[in-house]
Tab-separated table of C-alpha atoms and ligand atoms in Angstrom:
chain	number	residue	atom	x	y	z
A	125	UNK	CA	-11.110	36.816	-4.058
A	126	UNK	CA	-11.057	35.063	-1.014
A	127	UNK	CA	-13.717	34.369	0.092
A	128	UNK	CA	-14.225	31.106	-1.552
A	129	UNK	CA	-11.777	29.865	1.014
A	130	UNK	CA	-12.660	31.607	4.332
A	131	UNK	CA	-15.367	30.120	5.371
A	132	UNK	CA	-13.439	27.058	5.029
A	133	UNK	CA	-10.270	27.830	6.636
A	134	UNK	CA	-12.776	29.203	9.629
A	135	UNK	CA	-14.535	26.247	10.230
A	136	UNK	CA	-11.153	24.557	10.135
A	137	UNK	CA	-9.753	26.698	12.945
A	138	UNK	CA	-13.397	26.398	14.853
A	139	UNK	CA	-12.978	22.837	14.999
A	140	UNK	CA	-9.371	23.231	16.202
A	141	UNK	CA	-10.467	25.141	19.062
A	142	UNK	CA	-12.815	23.517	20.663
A	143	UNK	CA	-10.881	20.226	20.100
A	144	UNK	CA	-7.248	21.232	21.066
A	145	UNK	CA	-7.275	18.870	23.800
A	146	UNK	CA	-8.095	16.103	21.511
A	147	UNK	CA	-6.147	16.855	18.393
A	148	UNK	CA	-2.450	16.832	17.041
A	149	UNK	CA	-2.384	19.784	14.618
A	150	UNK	CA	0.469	20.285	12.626
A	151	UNK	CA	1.232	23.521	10.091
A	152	UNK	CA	3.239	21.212	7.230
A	153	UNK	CA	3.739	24.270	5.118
A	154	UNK	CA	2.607	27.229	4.015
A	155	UNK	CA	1.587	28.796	0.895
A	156	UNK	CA	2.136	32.483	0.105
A	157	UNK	CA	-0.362	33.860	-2.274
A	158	UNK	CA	-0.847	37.343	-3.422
A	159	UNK	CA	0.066	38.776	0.352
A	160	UNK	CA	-1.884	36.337	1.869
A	161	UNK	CA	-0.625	33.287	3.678
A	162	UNK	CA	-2.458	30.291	4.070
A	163	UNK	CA	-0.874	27.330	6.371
A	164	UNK	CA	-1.479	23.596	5.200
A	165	UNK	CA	-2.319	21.855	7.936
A	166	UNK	CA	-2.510	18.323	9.656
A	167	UNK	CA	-5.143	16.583	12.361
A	168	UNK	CA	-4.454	13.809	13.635
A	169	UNK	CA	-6.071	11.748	16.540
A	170	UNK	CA	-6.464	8.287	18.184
A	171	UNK	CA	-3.695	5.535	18.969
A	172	UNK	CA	-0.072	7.124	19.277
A	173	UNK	CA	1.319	3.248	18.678
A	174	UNK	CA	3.339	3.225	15.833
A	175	UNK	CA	2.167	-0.155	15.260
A	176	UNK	CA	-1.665	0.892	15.200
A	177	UNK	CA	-3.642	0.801	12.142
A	178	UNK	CA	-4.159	3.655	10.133
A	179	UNK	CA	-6.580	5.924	7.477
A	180	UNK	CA	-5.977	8.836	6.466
A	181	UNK	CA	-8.104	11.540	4.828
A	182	UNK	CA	-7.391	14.412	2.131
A	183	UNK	CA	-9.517	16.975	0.476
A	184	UNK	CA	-8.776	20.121	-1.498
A	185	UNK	CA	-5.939	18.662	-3.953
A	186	UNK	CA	-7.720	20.584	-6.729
A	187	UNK	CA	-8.883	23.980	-5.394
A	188	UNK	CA	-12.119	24.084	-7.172
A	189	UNK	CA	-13.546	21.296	-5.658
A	190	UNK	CA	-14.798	22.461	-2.681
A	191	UNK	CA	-17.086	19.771	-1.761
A	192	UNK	CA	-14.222	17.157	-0.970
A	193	UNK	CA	-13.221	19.337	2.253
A	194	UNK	CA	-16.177	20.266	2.935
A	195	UNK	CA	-17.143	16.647	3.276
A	196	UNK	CA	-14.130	16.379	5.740
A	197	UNK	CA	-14.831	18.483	7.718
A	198	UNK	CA	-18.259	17.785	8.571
A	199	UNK	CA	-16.957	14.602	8.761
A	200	UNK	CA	-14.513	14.989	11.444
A	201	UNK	CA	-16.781	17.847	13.193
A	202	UNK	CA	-19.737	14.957	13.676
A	203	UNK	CA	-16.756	11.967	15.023
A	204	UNK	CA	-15.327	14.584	17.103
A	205	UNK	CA	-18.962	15.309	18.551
A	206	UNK	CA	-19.910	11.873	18.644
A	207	UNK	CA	-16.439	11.265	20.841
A	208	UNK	CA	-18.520	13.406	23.537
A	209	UNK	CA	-21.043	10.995	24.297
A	210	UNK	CA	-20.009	7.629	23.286
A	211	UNK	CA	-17.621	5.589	25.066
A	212	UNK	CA	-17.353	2.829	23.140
A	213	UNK	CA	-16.456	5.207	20.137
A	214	UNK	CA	-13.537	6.009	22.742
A	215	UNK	CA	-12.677	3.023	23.519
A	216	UNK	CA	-12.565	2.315	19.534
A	217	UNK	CA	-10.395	5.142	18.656
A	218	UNK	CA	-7.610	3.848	20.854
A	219	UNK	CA	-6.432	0.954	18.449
A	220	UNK	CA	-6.996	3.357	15.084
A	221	UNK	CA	-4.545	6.635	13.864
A	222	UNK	CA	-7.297	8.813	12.626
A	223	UNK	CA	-4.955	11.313	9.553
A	224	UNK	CA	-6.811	14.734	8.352
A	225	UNK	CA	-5.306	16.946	5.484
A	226	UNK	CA	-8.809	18.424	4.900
A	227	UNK	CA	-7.054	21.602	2.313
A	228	UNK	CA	-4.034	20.564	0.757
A	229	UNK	CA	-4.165	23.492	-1.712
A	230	UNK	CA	-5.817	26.409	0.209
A	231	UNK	CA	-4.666	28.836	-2.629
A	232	UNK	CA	-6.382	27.083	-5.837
A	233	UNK	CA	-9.311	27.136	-3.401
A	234	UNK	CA	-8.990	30.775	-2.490
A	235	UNK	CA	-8.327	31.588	-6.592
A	236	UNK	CA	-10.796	28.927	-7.544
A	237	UNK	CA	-8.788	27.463	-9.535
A	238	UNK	CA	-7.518	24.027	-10.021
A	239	UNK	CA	-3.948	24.097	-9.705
A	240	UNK	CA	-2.067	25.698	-7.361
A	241	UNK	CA	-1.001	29.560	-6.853
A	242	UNK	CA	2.265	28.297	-9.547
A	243	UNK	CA	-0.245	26.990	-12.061
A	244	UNK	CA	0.439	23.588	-10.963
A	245	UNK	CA	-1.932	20.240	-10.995
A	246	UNK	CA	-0.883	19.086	-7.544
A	247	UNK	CA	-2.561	15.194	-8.745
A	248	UNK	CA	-0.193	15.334	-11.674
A	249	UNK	CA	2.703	16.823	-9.888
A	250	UNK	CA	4.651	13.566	-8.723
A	251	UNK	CA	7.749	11.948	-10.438
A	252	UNK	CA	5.788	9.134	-12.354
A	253	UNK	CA	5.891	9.002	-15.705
A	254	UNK	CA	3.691	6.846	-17.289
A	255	UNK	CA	4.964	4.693	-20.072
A	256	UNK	CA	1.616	3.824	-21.625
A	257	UNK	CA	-0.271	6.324	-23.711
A	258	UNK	CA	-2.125	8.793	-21.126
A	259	UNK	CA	-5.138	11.074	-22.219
A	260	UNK	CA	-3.981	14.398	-23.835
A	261	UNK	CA	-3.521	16.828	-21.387
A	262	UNK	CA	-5.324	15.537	-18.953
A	263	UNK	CA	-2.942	13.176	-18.027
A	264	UNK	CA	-0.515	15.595	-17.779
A	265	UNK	CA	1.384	18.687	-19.847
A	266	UNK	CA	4.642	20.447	-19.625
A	267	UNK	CA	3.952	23.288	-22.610
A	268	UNK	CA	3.001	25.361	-19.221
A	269	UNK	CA	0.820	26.661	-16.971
A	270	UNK	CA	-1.562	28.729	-19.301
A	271	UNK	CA	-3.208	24.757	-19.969
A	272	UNK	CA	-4.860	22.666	-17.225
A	273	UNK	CA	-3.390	19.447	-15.664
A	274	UNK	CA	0.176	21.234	-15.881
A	275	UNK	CA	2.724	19.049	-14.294
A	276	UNK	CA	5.186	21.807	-13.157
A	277	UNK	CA	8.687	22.255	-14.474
A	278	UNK	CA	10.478	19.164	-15.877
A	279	UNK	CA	13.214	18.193	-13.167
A	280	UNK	CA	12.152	20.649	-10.854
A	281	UNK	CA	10.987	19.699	-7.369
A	282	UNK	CA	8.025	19.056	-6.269
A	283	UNK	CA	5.690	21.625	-5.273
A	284	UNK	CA	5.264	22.543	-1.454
A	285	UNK	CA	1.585	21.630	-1.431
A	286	UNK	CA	2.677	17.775	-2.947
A	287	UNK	CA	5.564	17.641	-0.949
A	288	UNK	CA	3.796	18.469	2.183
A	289	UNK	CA	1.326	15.883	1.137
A	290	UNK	CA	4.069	13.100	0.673
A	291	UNK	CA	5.644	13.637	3.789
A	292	UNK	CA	2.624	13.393	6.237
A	293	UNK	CA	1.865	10.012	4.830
A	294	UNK	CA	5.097	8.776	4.958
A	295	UNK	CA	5.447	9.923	8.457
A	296	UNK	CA	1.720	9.199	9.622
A	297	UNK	CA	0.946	6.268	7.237
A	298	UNK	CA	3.616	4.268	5.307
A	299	UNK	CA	5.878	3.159	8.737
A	300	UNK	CA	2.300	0.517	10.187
A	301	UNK	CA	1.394	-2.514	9.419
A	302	UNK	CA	-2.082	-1.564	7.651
A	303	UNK	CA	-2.917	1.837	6.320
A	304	UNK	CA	-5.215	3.646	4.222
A	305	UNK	CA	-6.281	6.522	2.715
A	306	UNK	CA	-8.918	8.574	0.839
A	307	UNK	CA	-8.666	11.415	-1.542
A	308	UNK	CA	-11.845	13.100	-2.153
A	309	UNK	CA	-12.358	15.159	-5.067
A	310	UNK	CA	-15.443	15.691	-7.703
A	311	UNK	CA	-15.750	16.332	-11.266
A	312	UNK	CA	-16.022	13.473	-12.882
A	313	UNK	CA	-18.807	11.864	-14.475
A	314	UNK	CA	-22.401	11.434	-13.256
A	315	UNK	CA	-21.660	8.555	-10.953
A	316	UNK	CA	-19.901	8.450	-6.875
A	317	UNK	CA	-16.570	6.475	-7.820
A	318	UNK	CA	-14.242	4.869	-5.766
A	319	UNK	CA	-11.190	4.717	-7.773
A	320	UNK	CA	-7.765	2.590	-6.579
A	321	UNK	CA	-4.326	2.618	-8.208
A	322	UNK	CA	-2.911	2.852	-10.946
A	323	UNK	CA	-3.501	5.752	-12.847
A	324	UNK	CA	-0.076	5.173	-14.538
A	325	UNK	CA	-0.351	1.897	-16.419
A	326	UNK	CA	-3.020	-0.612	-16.764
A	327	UNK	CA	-1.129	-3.154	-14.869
A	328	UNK	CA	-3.062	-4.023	-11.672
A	329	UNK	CA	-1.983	-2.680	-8.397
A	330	UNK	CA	0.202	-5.336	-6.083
A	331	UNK	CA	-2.529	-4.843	-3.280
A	332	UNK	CA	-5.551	-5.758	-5.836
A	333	UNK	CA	-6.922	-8.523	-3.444
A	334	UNK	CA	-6.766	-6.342	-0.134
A	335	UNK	CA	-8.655	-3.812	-1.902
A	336	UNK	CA	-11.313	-6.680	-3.078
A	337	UNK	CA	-12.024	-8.115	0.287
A	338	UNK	CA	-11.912	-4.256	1.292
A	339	UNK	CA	-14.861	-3.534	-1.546
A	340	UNK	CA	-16.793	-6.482	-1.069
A	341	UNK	CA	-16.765	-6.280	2.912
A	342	UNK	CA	-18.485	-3.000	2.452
A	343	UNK	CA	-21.070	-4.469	0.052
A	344	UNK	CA	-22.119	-7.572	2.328
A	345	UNK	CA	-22.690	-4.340	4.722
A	346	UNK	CA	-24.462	-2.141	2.770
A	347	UNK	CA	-25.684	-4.158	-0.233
A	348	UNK	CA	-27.850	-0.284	-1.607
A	349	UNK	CA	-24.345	1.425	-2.034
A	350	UNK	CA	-23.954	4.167	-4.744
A	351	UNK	CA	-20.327	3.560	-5.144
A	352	UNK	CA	-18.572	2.274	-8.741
A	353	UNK	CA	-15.297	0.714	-7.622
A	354	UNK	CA	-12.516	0.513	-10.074
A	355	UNK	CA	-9.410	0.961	-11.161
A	356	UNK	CA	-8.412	4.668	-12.226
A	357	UNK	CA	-6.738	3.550	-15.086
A	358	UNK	CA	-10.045	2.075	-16.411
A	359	UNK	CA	-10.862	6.044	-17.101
A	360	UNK	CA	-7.734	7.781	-18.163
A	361	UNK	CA	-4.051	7.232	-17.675
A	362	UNK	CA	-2.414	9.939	-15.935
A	363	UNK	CA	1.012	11.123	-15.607
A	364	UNK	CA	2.467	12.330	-11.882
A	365	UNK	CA	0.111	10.658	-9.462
A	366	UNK	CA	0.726	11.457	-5.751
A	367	UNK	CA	-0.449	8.331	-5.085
A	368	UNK	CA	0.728	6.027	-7.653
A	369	UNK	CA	4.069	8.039	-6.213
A	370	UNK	CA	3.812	6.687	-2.692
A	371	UNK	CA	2.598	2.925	-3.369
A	372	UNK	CA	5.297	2.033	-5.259
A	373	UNK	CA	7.440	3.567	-1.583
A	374	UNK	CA	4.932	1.387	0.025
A	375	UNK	CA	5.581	-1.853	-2.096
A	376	UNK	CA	9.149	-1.601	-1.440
A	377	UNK	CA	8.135	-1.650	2.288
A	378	UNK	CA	6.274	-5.002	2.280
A	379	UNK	CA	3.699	-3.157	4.113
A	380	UNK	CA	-0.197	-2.782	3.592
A	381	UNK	CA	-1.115	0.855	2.085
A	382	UNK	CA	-4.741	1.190	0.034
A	383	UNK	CA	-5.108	4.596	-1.004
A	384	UNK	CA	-7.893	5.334	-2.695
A	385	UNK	CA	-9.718	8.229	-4.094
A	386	UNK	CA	-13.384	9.231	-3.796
A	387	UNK	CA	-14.739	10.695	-7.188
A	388	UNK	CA	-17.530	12.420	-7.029
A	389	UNK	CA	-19.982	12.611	-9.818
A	390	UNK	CA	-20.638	16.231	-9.883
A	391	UNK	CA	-22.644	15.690	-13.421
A	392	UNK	CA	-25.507	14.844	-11.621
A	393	UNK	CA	-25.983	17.928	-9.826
A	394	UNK	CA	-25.632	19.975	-12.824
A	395	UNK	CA	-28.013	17.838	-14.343
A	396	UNK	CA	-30.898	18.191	-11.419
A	397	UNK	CA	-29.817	22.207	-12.142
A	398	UNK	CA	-28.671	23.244	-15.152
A	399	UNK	CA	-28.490	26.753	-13.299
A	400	UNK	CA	-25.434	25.619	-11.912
A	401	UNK	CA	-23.284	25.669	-15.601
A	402	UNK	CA	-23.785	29.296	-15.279
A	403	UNK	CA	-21.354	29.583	-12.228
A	404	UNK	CA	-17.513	27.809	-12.524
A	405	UNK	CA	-17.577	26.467	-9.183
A	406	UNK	CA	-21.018	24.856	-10.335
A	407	UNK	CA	-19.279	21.647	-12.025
A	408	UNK	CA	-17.445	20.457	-9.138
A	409	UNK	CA	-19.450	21.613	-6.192
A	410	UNK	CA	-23.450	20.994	-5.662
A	411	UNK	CA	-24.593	24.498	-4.746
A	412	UNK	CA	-28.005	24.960	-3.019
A	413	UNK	CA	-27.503	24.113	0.659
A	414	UNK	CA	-29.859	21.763	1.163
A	415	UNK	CA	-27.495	19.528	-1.915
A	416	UNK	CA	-24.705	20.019	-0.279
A	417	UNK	CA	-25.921	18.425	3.093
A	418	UNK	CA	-27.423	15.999	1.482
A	419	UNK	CA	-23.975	14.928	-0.093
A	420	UNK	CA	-22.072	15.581	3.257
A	421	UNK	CA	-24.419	13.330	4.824
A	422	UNK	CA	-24.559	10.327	2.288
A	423	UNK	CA	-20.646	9.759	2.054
A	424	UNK	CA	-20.247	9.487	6.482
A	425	UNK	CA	-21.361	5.684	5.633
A	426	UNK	CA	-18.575	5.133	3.990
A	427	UNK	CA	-15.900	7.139	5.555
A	428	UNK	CA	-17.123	5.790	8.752
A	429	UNK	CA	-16.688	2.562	7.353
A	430	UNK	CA	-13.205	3.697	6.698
A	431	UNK	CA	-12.339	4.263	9.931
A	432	UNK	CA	-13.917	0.554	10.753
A	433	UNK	CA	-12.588	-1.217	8.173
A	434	UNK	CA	-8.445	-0.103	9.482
A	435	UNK	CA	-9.272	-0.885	13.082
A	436	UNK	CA	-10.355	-4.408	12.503
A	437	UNK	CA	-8.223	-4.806	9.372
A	438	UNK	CA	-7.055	-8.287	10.911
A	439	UNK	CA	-10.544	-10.070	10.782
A	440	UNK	CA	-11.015	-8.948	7.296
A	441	UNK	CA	-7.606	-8.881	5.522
A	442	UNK	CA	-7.074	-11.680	3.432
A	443	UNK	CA	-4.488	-14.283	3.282
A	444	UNK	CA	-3.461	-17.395	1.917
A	445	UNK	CA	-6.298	-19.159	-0.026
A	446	UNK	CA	-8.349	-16.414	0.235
A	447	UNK	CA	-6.513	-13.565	-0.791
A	448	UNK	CA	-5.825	-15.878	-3.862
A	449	UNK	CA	-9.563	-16.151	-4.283
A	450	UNK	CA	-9.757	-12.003	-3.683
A	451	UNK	CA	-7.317	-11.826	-6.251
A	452	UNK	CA	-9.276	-13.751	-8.810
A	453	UNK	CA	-12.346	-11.763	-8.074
A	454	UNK	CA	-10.074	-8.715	-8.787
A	455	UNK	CA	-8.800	-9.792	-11.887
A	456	UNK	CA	-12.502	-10.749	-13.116
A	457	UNK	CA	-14.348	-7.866	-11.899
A	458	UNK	CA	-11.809	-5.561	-12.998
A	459	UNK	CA	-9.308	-6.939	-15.841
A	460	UNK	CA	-11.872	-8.799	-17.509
A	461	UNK	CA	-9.960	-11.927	-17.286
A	462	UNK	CA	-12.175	-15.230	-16.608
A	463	UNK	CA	-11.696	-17.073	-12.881
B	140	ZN	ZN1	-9.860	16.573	-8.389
C-alpha cells in the first residue's frame, strides 16, 4: 500500500542528508495513517533577511499526482548540485528565500488517493465560499467523503495537512516585500497551464498587473514556451481554495504575494499511451521513465525562472504608468475587455 509513497519520502530524506548543512528542515506536522506516520515537512534555503524576496514551492496537495513532487524534487536535487560548483549561483541565492513543501499530503499519496487519509480535498479545504455558481462537485461538496472534491465538515477546522500548509507561508512568505509561489499538480486537460487566482469568483485578482509583467517577462525570454496562462476561474469555480484563502491575508497586508499553480496536462500522456487508462495513477502521472524525465526536465525553465524572477523582482515589477498599462493587458488578455 505504500509503496507509492516510499520511494518518494526516500529521496526526500536522501536529499536531506547530504544537504543538512545547507538546508532548514522543518517537520510542520504529521499525519497518522493506518499505523504509519508520515511527517510533512519544510526546506528552506538562501537569504535569512526577513526583508528578502521570496518563492515558494508545493507539490503533493492531491495524493495521486505524483508527478508535481516528483518535479520538486528533482528540482531542488539539480539547484542543490548546481550550488556545488557555481559561485555565482551562491552569490545569487543570498538575496532570494528559496520555500520547499515538496508532499503536503504524504497519505493520499501513500493510499493513492486524492484527498487526504479523512477523505478530504486539501485544494477545497479552506474557508472560502464562493458566491458565484461553482462546478458541481468539483468545486466542492459537503454530502461526504464517499464523493471526490469533499470539503471536510462544515465549521470544522481545517485539516492538519491545509493548516500546515497555511502556516509555512504565512511564516516563510506573507511577512516580505515580494513573494511567490507555485503549486504543482496534473490532471487537467491536454495542455501545461499556469493558472493564477481566483478560483472563487470571476472578479480579477488585485495583483492582475504583477502577474502580467510576471507572464510576459517570461515570454520576451523564452518566446517557444508551452505554458497557457490564465485565470483559474476561466475553467471552473471552486469552493475552499488554499490559495484564494491566503491572498485575500495578503491583500490586507499591502504586500506583493503571486501564487500560482502549475497544471499539468496529463491528457496528453494518456493520449501518446492509451495503456496508461488501464492503471489509476495513469491520468495524473506520465508513467514510462523516460516520460517522466522528460517532464521533470522541461518544467526546470520555468521554475528556475521562478527563482529569477523573485530575486530581481525590483527591475521587473511594475509601477505607476506601467503597471496601469500591465493592467490593461490583463484585463484584455484575460477578461476580454478592449484596451
Ligand atoms: Zn491537483
Amino acid at each position: 500500500m505504500a509503496s507509492a509513497v516510499q520511494p518518494i519520502l526516500q529521496e526526500l530524506d536522501r536529499i536531506i542528508e547530504e544537504n543538512a548543512a545547507r538546508l532548514e528542515v522543518r517537520t510542520i506536522c504529521e499525519v497518522v495513517d493506518a499505523g504509519q506516520r508520515f511527517p510533512v515537512r519544510s526546506l528552506c534555503l538562501g537569504s535569512a533577511s526577513r526583508e528578502a524576496p521570496a518563492v515558494g514551492f508545493f507539490g503533493g496537495v492531491h495524493g495521486l499526482e505524483r508527478i508535481g513532487t516528483q518535479i520538486l524534487l528533482s528540482f531542488l536535487a539539480s539547484f542543490l548540485e548546481q550550488l556545488r560548483r557555481d559561485e555565482q549561483l551562491e552569490r545569487e541565492l543570498a538575496a532570494v528565500r528559496l520555500v520547499f513543501m515538496p508532499l503536503v499530503n504524504p497519505a493520499g499519496m501513500s493510499r493513492g488517493t486524492r484527498s487526504n487519509a479523512n477523505g478530504v480535498d486539501l485544494m477545497r479545504n479552506a474557508p472560502v465560499e464562493s458566491r458565484e455558481r461553482v462546478a458541481f462537485l468539483v468545486g466542492g461538496q459537503r454530502v461526504g467523503p464517499f464523493l471526490p472534491w469533499y470539503r471536510g465538515p462544515r465549521g470544522g477546522p481545517m485539516e492538519a495537512e491545509s493548516s500546515a500548509l497555511c502556516e509555512l507561508v504565512r511564516s516563510e512568505l506573507l511577512g516580505r516585500p515580494f513573494s511567490m509561489a507555485l503549486d504543482c499538480h496534473s490532471g487537467f486537460g491536454l495542455r501545461d497551464r499556469i493558472w493564477f487566482p481566483h478560483a472563487h469568483t470571476r472578479r480579477p485578482f488585485a495583483r492582475l498587473a504583477e502577474v502580467h509583467a510576471l507572464m510576459a517577462r517570461f515570454g520576451e525570454l523564452w518566446p517557444e514556451h508551452p505554458y497557457l496562462f490564465e485565470p483559474q476561474s476561466r475553467r471552473y469555480l471552486t469552493h475552499g481554495d488554499l490559495w484564494d484563502f491566503l491572498c485575500a491575508e495578503a491583500e490586507a497586508s499591502g504586500r506583493v504575494f503571486l501564487p500560482l499553480t502549475l497544471e499539468m496536462g496529463s491528457w496528453r500522456w494518456v493520449r501518446k499511451s492509451p495503456r496508461q487508462l488501464l492503471y489509476r495513477l495513469g491520468m495524473f502521472n506520465p508513467l514510462p521513465p523516460d516520460r517522466l524525465q522528460r517532464v521533470q526536465r522541461n518544467h526546470l525553465v520555468w521554475l528556475n525562472f521562478l527563482c529569477r524572477a523573485a530575486r530581481t523582482y525590483r527591475e521587473w515589477l511594475p509601477v505607476g504608468e506601467d503597471r496601469a498599462r500591465h493592467e490593461r493587458g490583463g484585463m484584455t488578455d484575460w477578461f476580454g475587455e478592449a484596451a
